[in-house]
Amino acid sequence: MDTELFTDGISEITVGGSIVRVDLFSLSPTERDANNAPKRVFRQRLIFSVESFANSVEVMQKALQGLVDAGAVRRTDPSHGASPAGQPTPNSPRSPNVSSNFR
């Protein structure tokens, strides 16, 4: 398969039994939300077994570490703006990429 897909990010990760569904989105070039920001538009869904999802996360973590090592990405302190359990504190903004399945 030679098809490529551009995505602006992941909008939702859903776990059901032994299946993980990852919904990808892109930002609409024409539709705007109430704040005049581009709306997120569903583009495609990736479906993994739990095992293959875990393997994929490991590959992505290694790729991220390579980007950090190369200086292309700077990691922030994960505890910044979060409680010890990793939940946002009352005065901290929630990341827009947090799935409602894991709140």
Short mmCIF file of C-alpha atoms in Angstrom, two decimals:
data_model
loop_
_atom_site.label_atom_id
_atom_site.label_comp_id
_atom_site.label_asym_id
_atom_site.label_seq_id
_atom_site.Cartn_x
_atom_site.Cartn_y
_atom_site.Cartn_z
CA MET A 1 0.00 0.00 0.00
CA ASP A 2 1.45 3.35 -1.04
CA THR A 3 -1.15 5.65 0.49
CA GLU A 4 -0.03 8.25 3.01
CA LEU A 5 -2.28 10.03 5.48
CA PHE A 6 -1.57 13.35 7.14
CA THR A 7 -2.99 13.85 10.63
CA ASP A 8 -2.81 16.73 13.07
CA GLY A 9 -3.18 14.33 15.98
CA ILE A 10 -5.16 11.79 17.90
CA SER A 11 -8.61 12.84 19.03
CA GLU A 12 -9.67 9.74 20.94
CA ILE A 13 -8.35 6.40 22.12
CA THR A 14 -10.98 3.83 23.00
CA VAL A 15 -10.28 0.48 24.62
CA GLY A 16 -12.91 -2.22 24.34
CA GLY A 17 -11.94 -5.69 25.48
CA SER A 18 -8.83 -6.69 23.58
CA ILE A 19 -9.21 -3.98 20.90
CA VAL A 20 -7.79 -0.44 20.93
CA ARG A 21 -9.23 2.13 18.53
CA VAL A 22 -7.24 5.30 17.79
CA ASP A 23 -9.14 8.09 16.03
CA LEU A 24 -7.07 10.53 13.98
CA PHE A 25 -8.10 14.08 13.18
CA SER A 26 -7.01 16.98 11.04
CA LEU A 27 -7.87 20.64 11.39
CA SER A 28 -10.53 21.85 8.99
CA PRO A 29 -9.42 24.48 6.50
CA THR A 30 -12.97 25.90 6.36
CA GLU A 31 -14.91 25.07 9.54
CA ARG A 32 -14.38 27.14 12.70
CA ASP A 33 -15.49 26.71 16.31
CA ALA A 34 -16.94 29.41 18.60
CA ASN A 35 -13.42 30.74 19.30
CA ASN A 36 -12.66 30.96 15.54
CA ALA A 37 -10.17 28.09 15.82
CA PRO A 38 -10.19 25.39 13.13
CA LYS A 39 -12.53 22.52 14.01
CA ARG A 40 -11.15 19.02 14.43
CA VAL A 41 -12.42 16.69 11.71
CA PHE A 42 -12.30 12.90 12.04
CA ARG A 43 -10.08 11.44 9.33
CA GLN A 44 -9.37 7.80 9.99
CA ARG A 45 -9.38 5.12 12.70
CA LEU A 46 -6.52 2.78 13.53
CA ILE A 47 -7.57 -0.49 15.13
CA PHE A 48 -5.04 -2.50 17.13
CA SER A 49 -5.00 -5.53 19.35
CA VAL A 50 -3.92 -4.53 22.86
CA GLU A 51 -0.55 -6.22 22.26
CA SER A 52 0.10 -4.46 18.96
CA PHE A 53 -0.97 -1.12 20.47
CA ALA A 54 1.51 -1.61 23.33
CA ASN A 55 4.26 -2.45 20.82
CA SER A 56 3.38 0.64 18.78
CA VAL A 57 3.58 2.86 21.86
CA GLU A 58 7.03 1.46 22.59
CA VAL A 59 8.18 2.26 19.02
CA MET A 60 6.77 5.82 19.34
CA GLN A 61 8.50 6.32 22.70
CA LYS A 62 11.83 5.33 21.11
CA ALA A 63 11.20 7.72 18.22
CA LEU A 64 10.35 10.51 20.67
CA GLN A 65 13.53 9.84 22.63
CA GLY A 66 15.49 10.11 19.38
CA LEU A 67 13.88 13.50 18.70
CA VAL A 68 14.69 14.64 22.25
CA ASP A 69 18.29 13.44 21.91
CA ALA A 70 18.60 15.31 18.60
CA GLY A 71 17.25 18.50 20.18
CA ALA A 72 14.19 18.61 17.92
CA VAL A 73 11.79 18.24 20.87
CA ARG A 74 12.13 19.55 24.39
CA ARG A 75 10.41 17.52 27.11
CA THR A 76 8.61 19.36 29.88
CA ASP A 77 8.29 18.26 33.48
CA PRO A 78 5.23 15.96 33.51
CA SER A 79 4.39 17.07 37.04
CA HIS A 80 4.09 20.72 35.99
CA GLY A 81 0.47 21.67 36.50
CA ALA A 82 -0.58 18.22 37.67
CA SER A 83 -1.27 16.49 40.93
CA PRO A 84 0.84 13.49 42.03
CA ALA A 85 -1.70 11.20 40.35
CA GLY A 86 -1.12 13.00 37.06
CA GLN A 87 -4.49 14.74 37.06
CA PRO A 88 -4.64 18.46 36.32
CA THR A 89 -4.76 20.71 39.34
CA PRO A 90 -7.79 23.02 39.62
CA ASN A 91 -5.88 25.98 38.14
CA SER A 92 -4.03 24.12 35.38
CA PRO A 93 -5.37 23.75 31.83
CA ARG A 94 -6.11 20.22 30.61
CA SER A 95 -4.27 19.18 27.49
CA PRO A 96 -6.60 19.14 24.49
CA ASN A 97 -5.20 15.72 23.55
CA VAL A 98 -6.42 13.90 26.65
CA SER A 99 -8.95 11.22 25.87
CA SER A 100 -12.18 11.25 27.85
CA ASN A 101 -11.66 7.49 28.35
CA PHE A 102 -8.81 8.12 30.77
CA ARG A 103 -10.07 11.02 32.91
#
